[in-house]
CSV table of C-alpha atoms in Angstrom, one decimal:
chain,number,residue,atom,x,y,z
A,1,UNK,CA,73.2,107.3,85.0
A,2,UNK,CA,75.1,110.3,84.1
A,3,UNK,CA,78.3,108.4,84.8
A,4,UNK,CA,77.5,106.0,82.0
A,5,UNK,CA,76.4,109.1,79.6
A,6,UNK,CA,80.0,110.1,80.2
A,7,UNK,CA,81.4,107.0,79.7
A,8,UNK,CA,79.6,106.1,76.7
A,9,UNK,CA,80.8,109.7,75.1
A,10,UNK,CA,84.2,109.3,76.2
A,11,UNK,CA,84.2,105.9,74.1
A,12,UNK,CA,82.5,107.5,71.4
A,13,UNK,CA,85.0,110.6,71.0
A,14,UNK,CA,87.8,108.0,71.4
A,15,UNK,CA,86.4,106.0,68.2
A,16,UNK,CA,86.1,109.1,66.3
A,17,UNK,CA,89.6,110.1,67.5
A,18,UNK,CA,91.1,106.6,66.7
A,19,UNK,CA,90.1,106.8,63.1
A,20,UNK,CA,92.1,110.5,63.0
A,21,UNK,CA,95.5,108.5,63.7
A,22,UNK,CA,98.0,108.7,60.7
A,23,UNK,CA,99.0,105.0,60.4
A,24,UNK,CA,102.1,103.5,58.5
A,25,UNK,CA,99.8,100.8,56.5
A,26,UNK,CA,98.2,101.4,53.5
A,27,UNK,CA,94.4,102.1,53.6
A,28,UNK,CA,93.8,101.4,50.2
A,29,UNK,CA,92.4,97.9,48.5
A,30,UNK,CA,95.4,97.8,46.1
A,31,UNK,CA,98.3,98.7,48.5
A,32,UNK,CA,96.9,96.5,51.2
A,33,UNK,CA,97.7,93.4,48.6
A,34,UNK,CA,100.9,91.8,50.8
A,35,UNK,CA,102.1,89.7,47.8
A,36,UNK,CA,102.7,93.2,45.7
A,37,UNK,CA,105.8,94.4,46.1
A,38,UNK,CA,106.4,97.8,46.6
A,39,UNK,CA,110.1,98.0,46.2
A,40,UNK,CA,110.8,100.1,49.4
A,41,UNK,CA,107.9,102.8,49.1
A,42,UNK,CA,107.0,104.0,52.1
A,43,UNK,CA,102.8,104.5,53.5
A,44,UNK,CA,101.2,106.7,55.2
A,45,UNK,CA,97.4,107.1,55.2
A,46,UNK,CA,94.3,108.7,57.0
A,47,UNK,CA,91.1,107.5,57.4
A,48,UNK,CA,89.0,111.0,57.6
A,49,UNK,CA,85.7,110.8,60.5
A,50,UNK,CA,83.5,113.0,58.0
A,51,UNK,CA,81.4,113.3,61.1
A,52,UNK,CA,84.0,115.9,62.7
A,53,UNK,CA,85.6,117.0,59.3
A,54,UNK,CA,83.1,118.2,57.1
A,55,UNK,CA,82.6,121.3,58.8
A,56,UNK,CA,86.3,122.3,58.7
A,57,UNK,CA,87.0,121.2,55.2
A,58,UNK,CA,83.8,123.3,53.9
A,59,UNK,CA,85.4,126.2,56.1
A,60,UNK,CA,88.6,125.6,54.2
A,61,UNK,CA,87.5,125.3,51.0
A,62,UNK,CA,85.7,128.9,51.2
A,63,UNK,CA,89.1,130.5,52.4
A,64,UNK,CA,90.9,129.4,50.1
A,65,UNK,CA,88.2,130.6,47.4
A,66,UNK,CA,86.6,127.5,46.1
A,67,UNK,CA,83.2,127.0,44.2
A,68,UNK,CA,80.0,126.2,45.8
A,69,UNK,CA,80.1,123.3,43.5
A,70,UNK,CA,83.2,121.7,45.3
A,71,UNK,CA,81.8,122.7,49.0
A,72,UNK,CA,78.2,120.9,47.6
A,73,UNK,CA,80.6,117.5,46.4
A,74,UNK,CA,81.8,118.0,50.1
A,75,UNK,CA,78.8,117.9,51.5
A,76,UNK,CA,78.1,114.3,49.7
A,77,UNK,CA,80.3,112.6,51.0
A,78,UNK,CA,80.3,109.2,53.4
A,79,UNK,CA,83.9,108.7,53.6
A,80,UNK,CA,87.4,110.2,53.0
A,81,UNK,CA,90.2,108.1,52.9
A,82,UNK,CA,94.0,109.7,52.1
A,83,UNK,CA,97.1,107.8,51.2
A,84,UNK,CA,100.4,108.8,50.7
A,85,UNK,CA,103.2,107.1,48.9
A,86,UNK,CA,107.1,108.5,49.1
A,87,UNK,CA,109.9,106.5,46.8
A,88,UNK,CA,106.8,105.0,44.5
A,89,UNK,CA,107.9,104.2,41.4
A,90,UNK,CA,106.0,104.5,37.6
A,91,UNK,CA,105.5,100.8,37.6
A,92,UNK,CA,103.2,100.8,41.0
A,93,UNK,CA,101.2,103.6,39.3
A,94,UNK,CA,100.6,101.3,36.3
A,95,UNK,CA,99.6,98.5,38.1
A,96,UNK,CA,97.5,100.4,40.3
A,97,UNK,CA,95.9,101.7,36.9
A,98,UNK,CA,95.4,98.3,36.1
A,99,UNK,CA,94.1,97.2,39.3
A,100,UNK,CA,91.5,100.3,38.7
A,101,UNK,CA,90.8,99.2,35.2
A,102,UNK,CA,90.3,95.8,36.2
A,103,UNK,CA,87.5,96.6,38.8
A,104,UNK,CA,85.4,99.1,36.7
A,105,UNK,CA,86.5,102.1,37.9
A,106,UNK,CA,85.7,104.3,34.9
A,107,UNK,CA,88.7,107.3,33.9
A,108,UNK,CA,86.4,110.6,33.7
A,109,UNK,CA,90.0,113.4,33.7
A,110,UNK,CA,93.3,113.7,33.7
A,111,UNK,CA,94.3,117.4,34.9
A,112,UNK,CA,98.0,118.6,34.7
A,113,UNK,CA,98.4,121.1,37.7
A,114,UNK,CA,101.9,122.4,38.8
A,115,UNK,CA,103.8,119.7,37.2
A,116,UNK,CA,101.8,117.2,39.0
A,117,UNK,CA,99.3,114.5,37.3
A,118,UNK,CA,96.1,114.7,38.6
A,119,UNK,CA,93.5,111.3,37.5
A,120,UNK,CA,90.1,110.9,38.6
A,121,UNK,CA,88.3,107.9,38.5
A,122,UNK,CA,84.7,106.9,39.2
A,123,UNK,CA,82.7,103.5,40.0
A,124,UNK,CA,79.1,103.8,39.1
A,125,UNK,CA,75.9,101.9,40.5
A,126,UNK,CA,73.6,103.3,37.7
A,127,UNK,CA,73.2,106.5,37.9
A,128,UNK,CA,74.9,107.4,41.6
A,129,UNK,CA,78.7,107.6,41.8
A,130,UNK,CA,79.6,105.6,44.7
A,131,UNK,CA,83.0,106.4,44.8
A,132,UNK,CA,85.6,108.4,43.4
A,133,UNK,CA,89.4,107.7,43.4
A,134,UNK,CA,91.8,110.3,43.1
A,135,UNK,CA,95.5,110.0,42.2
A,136,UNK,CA,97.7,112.7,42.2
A,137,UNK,CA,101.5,111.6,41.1
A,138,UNK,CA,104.7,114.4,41.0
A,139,UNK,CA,108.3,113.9,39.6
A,140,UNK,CA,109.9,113.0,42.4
A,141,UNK,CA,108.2,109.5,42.9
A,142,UNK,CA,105.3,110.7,45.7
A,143,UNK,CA,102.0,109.9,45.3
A,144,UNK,CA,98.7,110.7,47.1
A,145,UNK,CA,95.7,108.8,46.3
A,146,UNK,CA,92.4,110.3,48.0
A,147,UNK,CA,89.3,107.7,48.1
A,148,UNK,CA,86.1,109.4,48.5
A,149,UNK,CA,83.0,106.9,49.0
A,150,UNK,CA,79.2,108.8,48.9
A,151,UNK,CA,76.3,109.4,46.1
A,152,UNK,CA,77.5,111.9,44.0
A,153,UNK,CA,75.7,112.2,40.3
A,154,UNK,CA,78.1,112.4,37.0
A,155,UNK,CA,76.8,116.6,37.0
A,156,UNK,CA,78.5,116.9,40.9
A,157,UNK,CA,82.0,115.3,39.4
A,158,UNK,CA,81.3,117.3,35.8
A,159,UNK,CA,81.4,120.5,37.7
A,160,UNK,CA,84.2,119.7,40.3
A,161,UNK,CA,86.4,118.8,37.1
A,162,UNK,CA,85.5,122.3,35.5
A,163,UNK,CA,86.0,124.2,38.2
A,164,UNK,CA,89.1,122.5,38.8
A,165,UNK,CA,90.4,122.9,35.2
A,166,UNK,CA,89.8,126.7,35.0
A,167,UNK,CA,92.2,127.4,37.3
């Protein structure tokens, strides 16, 4: 019996593990499309186990200084997914913008940080935010996108935003 236990753990941590692997294919529903093309831009995305990392991203964020209200939005959260895009180009932003538009995904800020663009978008199911996509594009043509699924409500996002924009 205590062989299986272990066995059955060791499959589980591998799972959980697995899902940690940086892979070299996009993650996201718009950069999966195979027909698109991307013109040479280059993938790399994460799919985040918020089981194991939403104690060390809450640890992070109060290091680094952050509101309660971002550690809170944390805390809400079902599932983090990161993307990154080196040699993107303008064009596969505003198609991805379109793409966004075209499936109700609602523009709540745009946040200039740095010389980087930061865009936030939202889906709603009533009242809950489901998910919450954000893009953040420099100069030099690289791109991260950051799709976070959960229920957060339009006052979480509201004060992330703020918090955000003070600084």
């Amino acid at each position: 019996m205590k062989t299986l236990t272990n066995i059955f753990l060791t499959l589980l941590m591998v799972g959980f593990m697995q899902s940690c692997i940086v892979s070299e294919k996009p993650n996201i529903d718009f950069f999966q499309n195979s027909q698109y093309d991307f013109k040479g831009a280059q993938f790399a995305s994460i799919n985040v186990p918020m089981v194991l990392a939403k104690s060390y991203i809450k640890k992070a964020l109060r290091e680094e200084g952050e509101s309660e209200e971002t550690i809170n939005l944390v805390k809400k959260a079902s599932k983090i997914k990161v993307l990154t895009v080196t040699n993107g180009s303008s064009k596969m932003l505003s198609d991805y913008e379109q793409f966004l538009n075209n499936n109700h995904y609602e523009e709540w800020a745009t946040i200039k940080h740095d010389g980087d663009n930061i865009n936030i978008r939202v889906k709603q199911d009533g009242e809950i935010i489901k998910n919450m996509l954000i893009t953040v594009g420099s100069n030099k043509n690289e791109m991260v996108f950051v799709d976070v699924k959960g229920n957060f409500t339009a006052n979480d996002i509201s004060k992330m935003i703020n918090t955000v924009s003070d600084k």
